[in-house]
Every structure is written in C-alpha cells, then in structure tokens.
Short mmCIF file of C-alpha atoms in Angstrom, two decimals:
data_model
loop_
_atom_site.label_atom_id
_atom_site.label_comp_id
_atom_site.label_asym_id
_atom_site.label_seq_id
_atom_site.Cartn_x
_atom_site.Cartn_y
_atom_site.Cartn_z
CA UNK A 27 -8.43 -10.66 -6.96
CA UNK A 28 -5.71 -9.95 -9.31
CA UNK A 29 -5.11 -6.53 -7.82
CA UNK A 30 -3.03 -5.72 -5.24
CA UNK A 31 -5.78 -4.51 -1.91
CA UNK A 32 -2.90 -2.80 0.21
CA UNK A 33 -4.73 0.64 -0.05
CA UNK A 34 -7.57 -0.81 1.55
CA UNK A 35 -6.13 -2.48 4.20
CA UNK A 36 -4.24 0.31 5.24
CA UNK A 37 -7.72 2.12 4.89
CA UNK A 38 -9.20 -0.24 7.47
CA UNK A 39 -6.06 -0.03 9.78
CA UNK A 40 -5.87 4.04 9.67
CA UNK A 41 -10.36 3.80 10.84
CA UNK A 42 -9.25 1.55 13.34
CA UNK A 43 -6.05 3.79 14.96
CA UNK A 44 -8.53 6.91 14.82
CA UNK A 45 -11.29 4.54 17.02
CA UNK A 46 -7.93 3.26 19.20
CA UNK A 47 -7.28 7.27 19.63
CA UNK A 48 -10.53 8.34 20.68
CA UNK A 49 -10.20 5.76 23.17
CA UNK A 50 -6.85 7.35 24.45
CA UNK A 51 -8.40 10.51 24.79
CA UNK A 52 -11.06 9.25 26.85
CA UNK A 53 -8.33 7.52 28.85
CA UNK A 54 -6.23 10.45 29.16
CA UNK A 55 -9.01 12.75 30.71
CA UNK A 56 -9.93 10.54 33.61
CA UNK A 57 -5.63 11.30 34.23
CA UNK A 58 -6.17 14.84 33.97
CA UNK A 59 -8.43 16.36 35.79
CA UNK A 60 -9.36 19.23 33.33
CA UNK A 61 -12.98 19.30 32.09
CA UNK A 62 -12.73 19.75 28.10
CA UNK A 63 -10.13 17.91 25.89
CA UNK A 64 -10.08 18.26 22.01
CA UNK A 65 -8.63 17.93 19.47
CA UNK A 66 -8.22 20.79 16.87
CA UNK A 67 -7.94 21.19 13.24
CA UNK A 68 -6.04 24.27 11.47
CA UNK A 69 -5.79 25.60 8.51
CA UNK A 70 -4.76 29.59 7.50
CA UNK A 71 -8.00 31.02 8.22
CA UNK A 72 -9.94 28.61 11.03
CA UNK A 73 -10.21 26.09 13.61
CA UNK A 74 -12.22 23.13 13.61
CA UNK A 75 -12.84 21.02 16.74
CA UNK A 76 -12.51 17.41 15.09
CA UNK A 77 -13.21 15.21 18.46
CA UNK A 78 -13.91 16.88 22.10
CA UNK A 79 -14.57 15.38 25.59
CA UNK A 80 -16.27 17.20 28.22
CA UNK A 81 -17.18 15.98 31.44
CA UNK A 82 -18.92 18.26 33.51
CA UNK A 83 -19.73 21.16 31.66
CA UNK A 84 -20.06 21.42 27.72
CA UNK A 85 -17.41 24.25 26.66
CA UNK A 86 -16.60 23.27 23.41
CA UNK A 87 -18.89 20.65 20.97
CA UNK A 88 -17.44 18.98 18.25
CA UNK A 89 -17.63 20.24 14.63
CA UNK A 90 -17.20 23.74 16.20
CA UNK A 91 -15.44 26.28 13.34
CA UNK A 92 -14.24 29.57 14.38
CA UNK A 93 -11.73 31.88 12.60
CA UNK A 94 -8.32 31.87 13.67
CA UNK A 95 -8.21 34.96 14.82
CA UNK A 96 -10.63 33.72 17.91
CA UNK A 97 -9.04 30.43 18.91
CA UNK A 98 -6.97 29.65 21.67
CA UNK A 99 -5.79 26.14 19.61
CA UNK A 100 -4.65 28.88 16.88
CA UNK A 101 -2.20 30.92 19.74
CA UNK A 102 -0.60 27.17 20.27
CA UNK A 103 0.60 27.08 16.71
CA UNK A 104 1.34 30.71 16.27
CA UNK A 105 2.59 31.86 19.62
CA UNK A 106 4.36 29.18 20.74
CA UNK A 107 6.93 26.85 20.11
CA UNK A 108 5.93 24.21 22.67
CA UNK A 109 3.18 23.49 24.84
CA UNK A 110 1.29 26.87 25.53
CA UNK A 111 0.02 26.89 29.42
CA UNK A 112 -2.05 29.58 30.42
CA UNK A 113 -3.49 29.14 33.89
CA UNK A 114 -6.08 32.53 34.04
CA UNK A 115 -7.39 33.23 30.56
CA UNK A 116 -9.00 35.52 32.32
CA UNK A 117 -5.62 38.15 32.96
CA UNK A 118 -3.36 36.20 30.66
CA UNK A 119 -1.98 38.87 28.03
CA UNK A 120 -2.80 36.49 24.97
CA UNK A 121 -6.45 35.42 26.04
CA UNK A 122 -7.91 38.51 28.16
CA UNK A 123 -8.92 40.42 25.00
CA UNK A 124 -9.98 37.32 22.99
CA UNK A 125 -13.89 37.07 21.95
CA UNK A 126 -13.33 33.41 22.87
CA UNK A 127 -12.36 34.20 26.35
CA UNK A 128 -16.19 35.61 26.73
CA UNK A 129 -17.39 32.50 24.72
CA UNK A 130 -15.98 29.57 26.95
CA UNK A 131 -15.71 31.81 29.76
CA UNK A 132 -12.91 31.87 32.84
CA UNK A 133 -10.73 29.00 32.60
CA UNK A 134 -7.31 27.54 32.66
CA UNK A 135 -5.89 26.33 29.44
CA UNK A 136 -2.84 24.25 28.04
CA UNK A 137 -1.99 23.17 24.43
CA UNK A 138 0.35 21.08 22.04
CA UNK A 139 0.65 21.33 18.81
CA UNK A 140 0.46 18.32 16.50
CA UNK A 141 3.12 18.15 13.95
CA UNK A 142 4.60 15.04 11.87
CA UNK A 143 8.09 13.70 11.86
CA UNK A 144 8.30 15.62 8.56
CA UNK A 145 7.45 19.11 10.03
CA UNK A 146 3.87 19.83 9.19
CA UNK A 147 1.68 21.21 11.39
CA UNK A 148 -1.48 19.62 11.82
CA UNK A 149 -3.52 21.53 14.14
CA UNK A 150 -3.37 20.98 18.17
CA UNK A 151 -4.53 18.70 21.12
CA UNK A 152 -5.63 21.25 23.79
CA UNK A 153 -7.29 20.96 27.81
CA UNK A 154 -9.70 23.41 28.93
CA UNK A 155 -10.75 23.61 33.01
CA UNK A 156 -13.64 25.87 34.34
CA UNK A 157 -12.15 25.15 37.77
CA UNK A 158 -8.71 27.07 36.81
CA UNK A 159 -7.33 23.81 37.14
CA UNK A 160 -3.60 23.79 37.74
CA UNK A 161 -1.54 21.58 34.69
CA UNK A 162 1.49 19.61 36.10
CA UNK A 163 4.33 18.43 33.93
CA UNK A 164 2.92 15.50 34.06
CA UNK A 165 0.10 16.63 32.21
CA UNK A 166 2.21 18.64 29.73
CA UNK A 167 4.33 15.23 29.21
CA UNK A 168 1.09 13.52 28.79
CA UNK A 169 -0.34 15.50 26.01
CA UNK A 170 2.95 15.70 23.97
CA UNK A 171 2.88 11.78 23.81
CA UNK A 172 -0.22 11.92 22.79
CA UNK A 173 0.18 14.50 20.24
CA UNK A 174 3.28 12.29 19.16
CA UNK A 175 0.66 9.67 18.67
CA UNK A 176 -1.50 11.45 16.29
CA UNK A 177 1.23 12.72 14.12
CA UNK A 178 2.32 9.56 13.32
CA UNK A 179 -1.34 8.60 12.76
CA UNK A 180 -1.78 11.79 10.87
CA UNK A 181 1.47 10.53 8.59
CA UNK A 182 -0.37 7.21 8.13
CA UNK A 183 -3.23 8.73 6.73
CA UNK A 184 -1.29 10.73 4.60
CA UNK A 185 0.53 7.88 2.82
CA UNK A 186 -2.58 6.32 2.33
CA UNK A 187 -3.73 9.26 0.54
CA UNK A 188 -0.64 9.12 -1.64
CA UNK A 189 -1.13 5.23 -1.77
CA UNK A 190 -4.77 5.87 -3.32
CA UNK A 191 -3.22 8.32 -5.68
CA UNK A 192 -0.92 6.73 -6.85
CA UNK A 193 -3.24 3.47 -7.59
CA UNK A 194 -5.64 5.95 -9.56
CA UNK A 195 -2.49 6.99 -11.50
CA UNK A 196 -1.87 3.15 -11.93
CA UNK A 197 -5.43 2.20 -13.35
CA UNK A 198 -5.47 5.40 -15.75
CA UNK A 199 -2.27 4.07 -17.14
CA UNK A 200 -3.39 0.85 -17.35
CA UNK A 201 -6.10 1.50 -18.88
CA UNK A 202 -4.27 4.01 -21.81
CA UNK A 203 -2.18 0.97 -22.27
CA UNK A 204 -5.71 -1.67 -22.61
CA UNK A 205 -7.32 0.64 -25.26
CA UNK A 206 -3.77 1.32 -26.79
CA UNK A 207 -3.37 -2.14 -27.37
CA UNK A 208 -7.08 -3.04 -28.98
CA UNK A 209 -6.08 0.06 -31.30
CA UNK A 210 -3.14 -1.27 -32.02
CA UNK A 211 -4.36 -4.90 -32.48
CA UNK A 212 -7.20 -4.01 -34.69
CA UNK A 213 -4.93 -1.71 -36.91
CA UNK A 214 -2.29 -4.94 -37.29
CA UNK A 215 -4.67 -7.60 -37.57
CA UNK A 216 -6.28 -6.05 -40.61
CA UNK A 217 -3.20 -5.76 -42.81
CA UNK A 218 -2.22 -9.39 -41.72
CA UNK A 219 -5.24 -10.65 -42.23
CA UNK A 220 -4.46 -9.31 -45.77
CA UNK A 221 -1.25 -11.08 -46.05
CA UNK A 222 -2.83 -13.95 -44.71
CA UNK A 223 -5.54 -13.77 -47.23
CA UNK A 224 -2.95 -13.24 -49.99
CA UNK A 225 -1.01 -16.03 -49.27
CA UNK A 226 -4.11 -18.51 -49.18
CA UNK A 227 -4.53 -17.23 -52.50
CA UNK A 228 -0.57 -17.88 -54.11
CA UNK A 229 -0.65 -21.29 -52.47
CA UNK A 230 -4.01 -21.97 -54.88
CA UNK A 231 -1.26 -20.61 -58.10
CA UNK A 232 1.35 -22.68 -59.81
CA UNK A 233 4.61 -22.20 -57.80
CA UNK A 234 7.79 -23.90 -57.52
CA UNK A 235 9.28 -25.78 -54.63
CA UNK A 236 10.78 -22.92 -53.46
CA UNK A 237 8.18 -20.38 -53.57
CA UNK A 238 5.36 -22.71 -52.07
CA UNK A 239 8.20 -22.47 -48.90
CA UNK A 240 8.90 -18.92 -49.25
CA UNK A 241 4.19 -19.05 -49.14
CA UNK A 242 4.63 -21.56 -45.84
CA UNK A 243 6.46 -19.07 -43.94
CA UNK A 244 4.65 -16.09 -44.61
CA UNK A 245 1.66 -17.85 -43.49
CA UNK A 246 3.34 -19.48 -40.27
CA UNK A 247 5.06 -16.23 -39.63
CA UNK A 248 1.68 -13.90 -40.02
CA UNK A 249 0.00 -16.59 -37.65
CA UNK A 250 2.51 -16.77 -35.06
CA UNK A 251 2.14 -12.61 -35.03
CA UNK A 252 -1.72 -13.07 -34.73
CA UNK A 253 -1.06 -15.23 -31.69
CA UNK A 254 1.36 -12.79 -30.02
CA UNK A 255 -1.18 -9.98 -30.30
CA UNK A 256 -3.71 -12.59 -28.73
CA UNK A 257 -1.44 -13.39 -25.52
CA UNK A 258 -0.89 -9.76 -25.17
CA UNK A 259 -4.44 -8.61 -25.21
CA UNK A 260 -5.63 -11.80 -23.04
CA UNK A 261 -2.69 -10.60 -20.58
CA UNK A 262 -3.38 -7.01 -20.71
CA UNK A 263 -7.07 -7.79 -19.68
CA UNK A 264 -6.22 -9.81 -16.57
CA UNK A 265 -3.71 -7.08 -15.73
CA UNK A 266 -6.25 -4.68 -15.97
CA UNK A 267 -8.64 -6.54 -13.74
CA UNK A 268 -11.67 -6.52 -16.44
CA UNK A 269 -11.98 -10.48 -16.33
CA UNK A 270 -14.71 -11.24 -14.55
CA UNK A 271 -16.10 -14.81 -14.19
CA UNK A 272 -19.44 -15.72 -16.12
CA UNK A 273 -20.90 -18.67 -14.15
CA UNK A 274 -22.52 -21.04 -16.50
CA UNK A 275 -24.33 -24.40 -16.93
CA UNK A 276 -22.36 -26.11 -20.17
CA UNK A 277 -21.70 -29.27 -21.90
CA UNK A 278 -18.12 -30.61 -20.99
CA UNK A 279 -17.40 -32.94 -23.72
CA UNK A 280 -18.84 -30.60 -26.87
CA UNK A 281 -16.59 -28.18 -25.53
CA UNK A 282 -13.43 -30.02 -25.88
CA UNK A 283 -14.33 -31.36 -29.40
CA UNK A 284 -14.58 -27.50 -30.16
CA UNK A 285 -10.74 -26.49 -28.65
CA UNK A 286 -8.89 -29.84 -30.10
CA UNK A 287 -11.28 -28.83 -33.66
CA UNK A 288 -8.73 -25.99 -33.82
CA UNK A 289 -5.71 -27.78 -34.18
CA UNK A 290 -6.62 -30.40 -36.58
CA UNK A 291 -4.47 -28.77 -39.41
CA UNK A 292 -1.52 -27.88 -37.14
CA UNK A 293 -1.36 -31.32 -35.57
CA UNK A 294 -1.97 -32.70 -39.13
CA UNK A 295 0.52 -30.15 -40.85
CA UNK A 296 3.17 -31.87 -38.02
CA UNK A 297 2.22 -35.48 -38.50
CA UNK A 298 1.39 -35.62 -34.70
CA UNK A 299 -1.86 -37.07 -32.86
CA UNK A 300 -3.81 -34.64 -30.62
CA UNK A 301 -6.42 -37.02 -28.40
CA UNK A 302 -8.66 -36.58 -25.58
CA UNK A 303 -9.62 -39.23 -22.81
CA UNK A 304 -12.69 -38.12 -20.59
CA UNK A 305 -12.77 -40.11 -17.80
CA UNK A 306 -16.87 -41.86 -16.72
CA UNK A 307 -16.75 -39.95 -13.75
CA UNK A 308 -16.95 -36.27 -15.01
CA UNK A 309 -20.37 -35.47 -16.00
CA UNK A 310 -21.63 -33.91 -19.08
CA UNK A 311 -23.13 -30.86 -17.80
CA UNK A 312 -21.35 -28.70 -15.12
CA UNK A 313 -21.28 -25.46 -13.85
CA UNK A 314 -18.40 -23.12 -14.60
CA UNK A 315 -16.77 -20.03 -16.64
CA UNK A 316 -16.78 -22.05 -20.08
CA UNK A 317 -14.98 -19.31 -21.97
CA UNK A 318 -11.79 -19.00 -19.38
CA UNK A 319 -11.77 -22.94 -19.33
CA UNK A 320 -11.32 -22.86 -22.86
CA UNK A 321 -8.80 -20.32 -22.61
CA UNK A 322 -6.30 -22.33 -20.60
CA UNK A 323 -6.75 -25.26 -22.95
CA UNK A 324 -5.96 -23.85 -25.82
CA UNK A 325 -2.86 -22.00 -24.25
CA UNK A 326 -1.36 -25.21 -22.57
CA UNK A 327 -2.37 -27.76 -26.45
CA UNK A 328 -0.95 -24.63 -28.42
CA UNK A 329 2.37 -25.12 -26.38
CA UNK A 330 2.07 -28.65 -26.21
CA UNK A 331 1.83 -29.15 -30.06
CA UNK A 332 4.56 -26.09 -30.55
CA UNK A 333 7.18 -28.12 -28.45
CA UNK A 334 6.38 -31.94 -30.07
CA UNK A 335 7.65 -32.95 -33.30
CA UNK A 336 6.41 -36.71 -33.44
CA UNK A 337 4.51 -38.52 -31.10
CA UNK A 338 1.03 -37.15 -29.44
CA UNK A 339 -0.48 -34.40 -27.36
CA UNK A 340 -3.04 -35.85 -25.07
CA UNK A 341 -5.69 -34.50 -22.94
CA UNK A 342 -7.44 -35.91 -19.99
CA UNK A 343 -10.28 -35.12 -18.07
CA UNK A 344 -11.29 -36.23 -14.98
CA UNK A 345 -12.49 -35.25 -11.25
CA UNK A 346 -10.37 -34.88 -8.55
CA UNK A 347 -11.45 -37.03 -5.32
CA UNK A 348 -9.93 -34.43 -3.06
CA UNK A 349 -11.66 -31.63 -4.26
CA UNK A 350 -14.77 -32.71 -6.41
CA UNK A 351 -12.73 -30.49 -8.83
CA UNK A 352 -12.68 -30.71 -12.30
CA UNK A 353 -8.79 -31.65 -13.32
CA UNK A 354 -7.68 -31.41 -16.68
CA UNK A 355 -4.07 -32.69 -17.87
CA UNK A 356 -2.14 -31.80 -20.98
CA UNK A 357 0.42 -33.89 -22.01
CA UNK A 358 2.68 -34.00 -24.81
CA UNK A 359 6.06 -35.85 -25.90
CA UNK A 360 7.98 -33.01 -27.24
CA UNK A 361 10.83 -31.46 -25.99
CA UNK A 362 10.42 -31.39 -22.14
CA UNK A 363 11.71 -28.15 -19.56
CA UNK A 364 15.09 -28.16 -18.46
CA UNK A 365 15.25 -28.14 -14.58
CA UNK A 366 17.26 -24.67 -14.75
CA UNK A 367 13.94 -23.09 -16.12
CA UNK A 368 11.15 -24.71 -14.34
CA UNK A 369 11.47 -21.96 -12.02
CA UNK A 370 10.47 -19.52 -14.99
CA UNK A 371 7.27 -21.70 -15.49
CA UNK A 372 3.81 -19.25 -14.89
CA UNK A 373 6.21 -15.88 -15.14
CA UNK A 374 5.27 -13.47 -17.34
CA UNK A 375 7.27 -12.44 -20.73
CA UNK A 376 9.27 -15.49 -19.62
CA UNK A 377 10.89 -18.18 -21.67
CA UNK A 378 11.20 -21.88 -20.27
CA UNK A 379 13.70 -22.51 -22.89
CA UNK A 380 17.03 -21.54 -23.38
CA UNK A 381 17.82 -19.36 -26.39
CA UNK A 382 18.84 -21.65 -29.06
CA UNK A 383 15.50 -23.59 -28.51
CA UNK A 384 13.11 -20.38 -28.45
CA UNK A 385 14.59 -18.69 -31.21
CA UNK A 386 13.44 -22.06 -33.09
CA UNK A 387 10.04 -21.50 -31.32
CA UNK A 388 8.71 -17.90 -31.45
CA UNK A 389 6.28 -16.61 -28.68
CA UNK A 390 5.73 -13.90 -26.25
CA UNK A 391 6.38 -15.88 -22.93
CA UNK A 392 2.67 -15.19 -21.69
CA UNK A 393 0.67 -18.22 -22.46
CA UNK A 394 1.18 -20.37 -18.79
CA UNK A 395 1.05 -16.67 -16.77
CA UNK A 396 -2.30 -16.25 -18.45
CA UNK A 397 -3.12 -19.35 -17.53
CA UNK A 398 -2.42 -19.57 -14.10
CA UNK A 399 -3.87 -16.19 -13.92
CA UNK A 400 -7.39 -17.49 -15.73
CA UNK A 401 -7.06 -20.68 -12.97
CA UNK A 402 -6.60 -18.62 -9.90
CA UNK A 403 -9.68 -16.39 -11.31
CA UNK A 404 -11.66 -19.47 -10.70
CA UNK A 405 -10.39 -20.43 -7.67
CA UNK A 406 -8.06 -23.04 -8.86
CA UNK A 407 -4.64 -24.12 -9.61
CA UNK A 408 -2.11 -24.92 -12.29
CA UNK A 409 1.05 -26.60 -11.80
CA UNK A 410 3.66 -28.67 -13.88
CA UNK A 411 2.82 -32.22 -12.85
CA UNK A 412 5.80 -33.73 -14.40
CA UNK A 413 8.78 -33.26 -17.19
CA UNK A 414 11.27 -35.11 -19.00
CA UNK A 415 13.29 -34.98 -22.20
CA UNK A 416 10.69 -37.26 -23.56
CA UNK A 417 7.34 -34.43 -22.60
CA UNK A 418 5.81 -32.84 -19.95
CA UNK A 419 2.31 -32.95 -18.29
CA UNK A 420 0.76 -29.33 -16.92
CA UNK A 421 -2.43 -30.04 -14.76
CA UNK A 422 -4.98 -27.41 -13.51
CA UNK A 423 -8.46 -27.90 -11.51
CA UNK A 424 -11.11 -25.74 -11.55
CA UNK A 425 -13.85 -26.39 -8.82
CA UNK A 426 -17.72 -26.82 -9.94
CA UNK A 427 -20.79 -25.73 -9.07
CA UNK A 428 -23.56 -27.81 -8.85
CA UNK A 429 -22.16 -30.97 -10.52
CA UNK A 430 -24.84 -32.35 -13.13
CA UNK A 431 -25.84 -36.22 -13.63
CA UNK A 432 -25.09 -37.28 -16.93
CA UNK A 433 -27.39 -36.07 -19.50
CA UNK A 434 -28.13 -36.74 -22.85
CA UNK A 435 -26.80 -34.27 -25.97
#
C-alpha cells in the first residue's frame, strides 16, 4: 500500500496493447488479401515467428525459429531500407536460392521492418500469399502503420523493463539503508544506554545544584537521541514496506493504561496532567493491529506533552457514528501550530514550528508522517481537528473488526 504500483499497472496496460494488437492483425488480414501474416522476431543469428495468421493454408506456425541466414523477415532488415516487396519468390534474385523458398513454397511476399522512435530494430511484420498475390500501396501503407504501432508498443515494454529495474535497484537500496540503520541503532543505543545508566547512577551521589543540572541534561539529551533513532527506524520500516498488519482480538482500555503508564514521570517531571476519557460506547474487546494503534498514540501524547508546559494532555476514545470506527483524540494545551505550518503537518523530516520554537524542542520531524502512515496502513485517517495558541487536538480512526460486547477483565 505504501509503495508506489506504477510498474504494475503499466504491466497490465503493455498485456492489454499486445491482446489490442493481435486483434489488429486479425483486422488487417481480412484488408489484405494475402494468406499468412506474422510477426517476426530478430536477433544476430535467428528468426522467431512471435504471432502468425493464416487463413487458408498453414505456411508459417507460430514459435517457428530458423537461422537468419534462411528467413525472408531477416532480408527485410538486412537488404532493405523500407518495405521489401517481392512478388515471385520463386525468380526473385534474393529468394530463388533460399532453403526457405522450398520450405513455404511459391509465393509472393512483402515486409516492414519494426523499429522504435529511438532506432532499434526490432524484428519485422511480414505477408506471405500462395496465390502470388499482388501488394498495392495500400497494403504497403497499411503494414508500415502497423509496424509504427508495435514500435511504440515495443518502446512501452521497454520502459517498463527499465521501470522494473529500476524499482529492484530501489528496494536493494532500501533495504542497505533498513539493515544500515538497525546496525547503526544497536551500535548507538548501547553506549547511550551507558551514559544513561551512568547518569542514573551520579544523580544517586552528592552533587551540587549545578551538577544535578549539568546530570538533567545528559539524561534528557541521551533520551531525546534514543527517540530520534526510534522515529527513524519506525519510518525506515514503513518506507521499506515491511509493516504488515497483525489482526488481533485485544482489550481497549488495558491498552491505554499501558501507553499513558509511560509518561507518568515526564508529565510528572513537567507538573502537567495526562488523562484519558473512554467514552460507554466503545467496547472493551475489539478487533485490530494493537501494536500500530499503540504506535500512533504514543507519537501524537509524546508531542502533545513535548509542546505543553502547564495545563493537561487529554485523550479520548470513542466510536464514530459514521463509520463504526474507532476515533481517538489527543489533545493538549501547549503551544498550538501556526497557520503558516499546518501545511507541513504529516510531512516527513518536517517541522510545524518555526525555528526559534524547535530549536527549544528537539526532534526529527517524523512522528505525525509515521503516524498517518501507521493510520492509512489500517485503512484509516489522521487529521488535525483543531489548533489554537491555547493547544491543538489531532484525531485518527481506525475501523474494527468484529466489534465485541463489553466483557469483563
């Protein structure tokens, strides 16, 4: 879902012009009154009938390979510069001698080569006629427009084969830059979590005003780096299109008593109130990806409590009577958006401050992409329901399977 499904579509649309072109051919023959129509594949050594059309007599079957050397499609790309017409192949100087001429026997020929805009040449469209049947230049006209046709078909396919490349080239870099990360993660986190673990340990030692500070911010410093590396990994996994949604039965309300659990001592540390209302209409038990839910909560109440400096961060629950969907608010009285960034809002490694106020308040710019990435995984949405300088309110719903009745836990 997260990946871009051009390649595929054009896929589906180059299947579809090849079916469309058959049908041309077929339509083209009942203009013509020769008795064999193919088309030809060539390469340096042979010929290979890709699609033929006979209608009275069989003279050439498709899948047919013979070496250049022996095929009149061959003398239209090497012989001639145009359409190659020979009316006897029976007494005409390029033919008579052939071992094809004795294979398909007497007959009247003509042939275009198929080239694309860019020069290449393809193979050639070619008429054969038992009957010595006499080609107008009508008929020549007709096959060139056709063979027109399947150059630029031709070209088509060969973008898409350059489209798929590329994409392959795409997913082996993202992936390098996925396992470069984790490496990269796991060989920070350990050292912080040593100056982490260090600094737990000075805070427990007699230290001056000053020093118990100088403590403070290593801590807040080390855990705002942990965070970053967090946001990058989550984002780097939804970039990389590994999430993949793990539908689950699951308690609602121990769930949220677990994400607000984990900012008791910032909330505390701020002299702020962190709450949560769940409304009588949501059940306890529903049916949904627990972990991403979780995810987005603890993205938006991370920013919520980084932007407010007194007052409350508040979460509500509820179910949307539109959709039967779960919707979940956030809401906070910090600091607000400024109107000249709410178009920044869900953009990744983007700020929706200015840069006096996130200088103040460190981050990567990642948290709301990942979560309206994590939302739109599960079919939902995520929007900013409202701002002021006083707070803002983000909302997302998720939709449910299968909601539960109450049950007791």
């Amino acid at each position: 879902m997260l990946k871009t499904d051009y390649v595929d579509v054009l896929t589906v649309i180059s299947t579809k012009l090849y079916d469309s072109a058959a049908r041309v051919i077929q339509t083209s023959s009942r203009l013509m009154q020769a008795n064999t129509f193919c088309i030809a594949l060539n390469d340096r050594h042979t010929t290979t009938v890709l699609k033929s059309f006979n209608r009275e007599t069989i003279m050439l079957e498709e899948g047919l390979i013979v070496a250049n050397e022996d095929s009149y499609c061959h003398l239209v790309i090497e012989k001639s510069e145009g359409p190659l017409v020979i009316p006897n192949n029976l007494t005409h100087a390029l033919t008579k001698d052939m071992d094809a001429t004795r294979f398909v026997g007497g007959c009247s020929f003509m042939g275009v080569p198929i080239v694309t805009s860019s020069g290449e040449i393809y193979g050639s469209l070619c008429a054969f006629d038992h009957n010595f049947y006499e080609y107008s230049q009508e008929d020549i006209d007709l096959l060139l427009s056709l063979s027109a046709f399947f150059g630029d078909m031709l070209e088509l396919e060969s973008t898409i084969d350059e489209l798929k490349q590329m994409e392959d080239e795409n997913d082996r870099i993202l992936q390098e830059k996925s396992e470069l990360l984790a490496v990269l993660s796991h060989e920070i986190r350990t050292p912080m979590n040593g100056i982490m673990g260090m600094s737990a340990l000075l805070q427990l030692t007699s230290l001056d005003e000053e020093q118990r500070e100088y403590v403070e911010l290593i801590e807040q410093s080390s855990e705002s780096l942990l965070s970053m590396i967090e946001h990058i990994l989550e984002y780097s996994k939804v970039e990389n299109t590994k999430m993949e949604l793990v539908m689950e039965p699951f308690y609602l309300r121990p769930l949220m008593k677990q994400v607000t659990s984990l900012f008791m001592n910032d909330v505390q540390r701020k002299g702020i109130r962190l709450h949560v209302v769940i409304g009588d209409e949501v059940p306890e038990k529903v049916t949904a990806d627990a972990n991403k839910i979780r995810q987005v909560l603890i993205n938006l109440i991370s920013n919520a409590i980084k932007f407010t400096s007194e007052g409350e961060v508040s979460v509500a629950v509820g179910i949307s009577p539109e959709t039967q969907a779960i919707k979940i608010s956030v809401r906070d009285t910090g600091i607000g958006i400024p109107v000249d960034r709410r178009h920044r809002l869900f953009k990744s490694f983007s700020q929706a401050h200015h840069a006096e106020v996130t200088r103040e308040y460190t981050g990567t710019g990642l948290g709301l992409s990942i979560c309206k990435q994590l939302t739109e995984l599960m079919n939902g949405r995520i929007w900013l329901e409202e701002t002021s300088g006083e707070g803002a309110c983000f909302t997302f719903t998720i939709p449910l399977i299968g909601m539960m009745e109450p049950v007791n836990t």
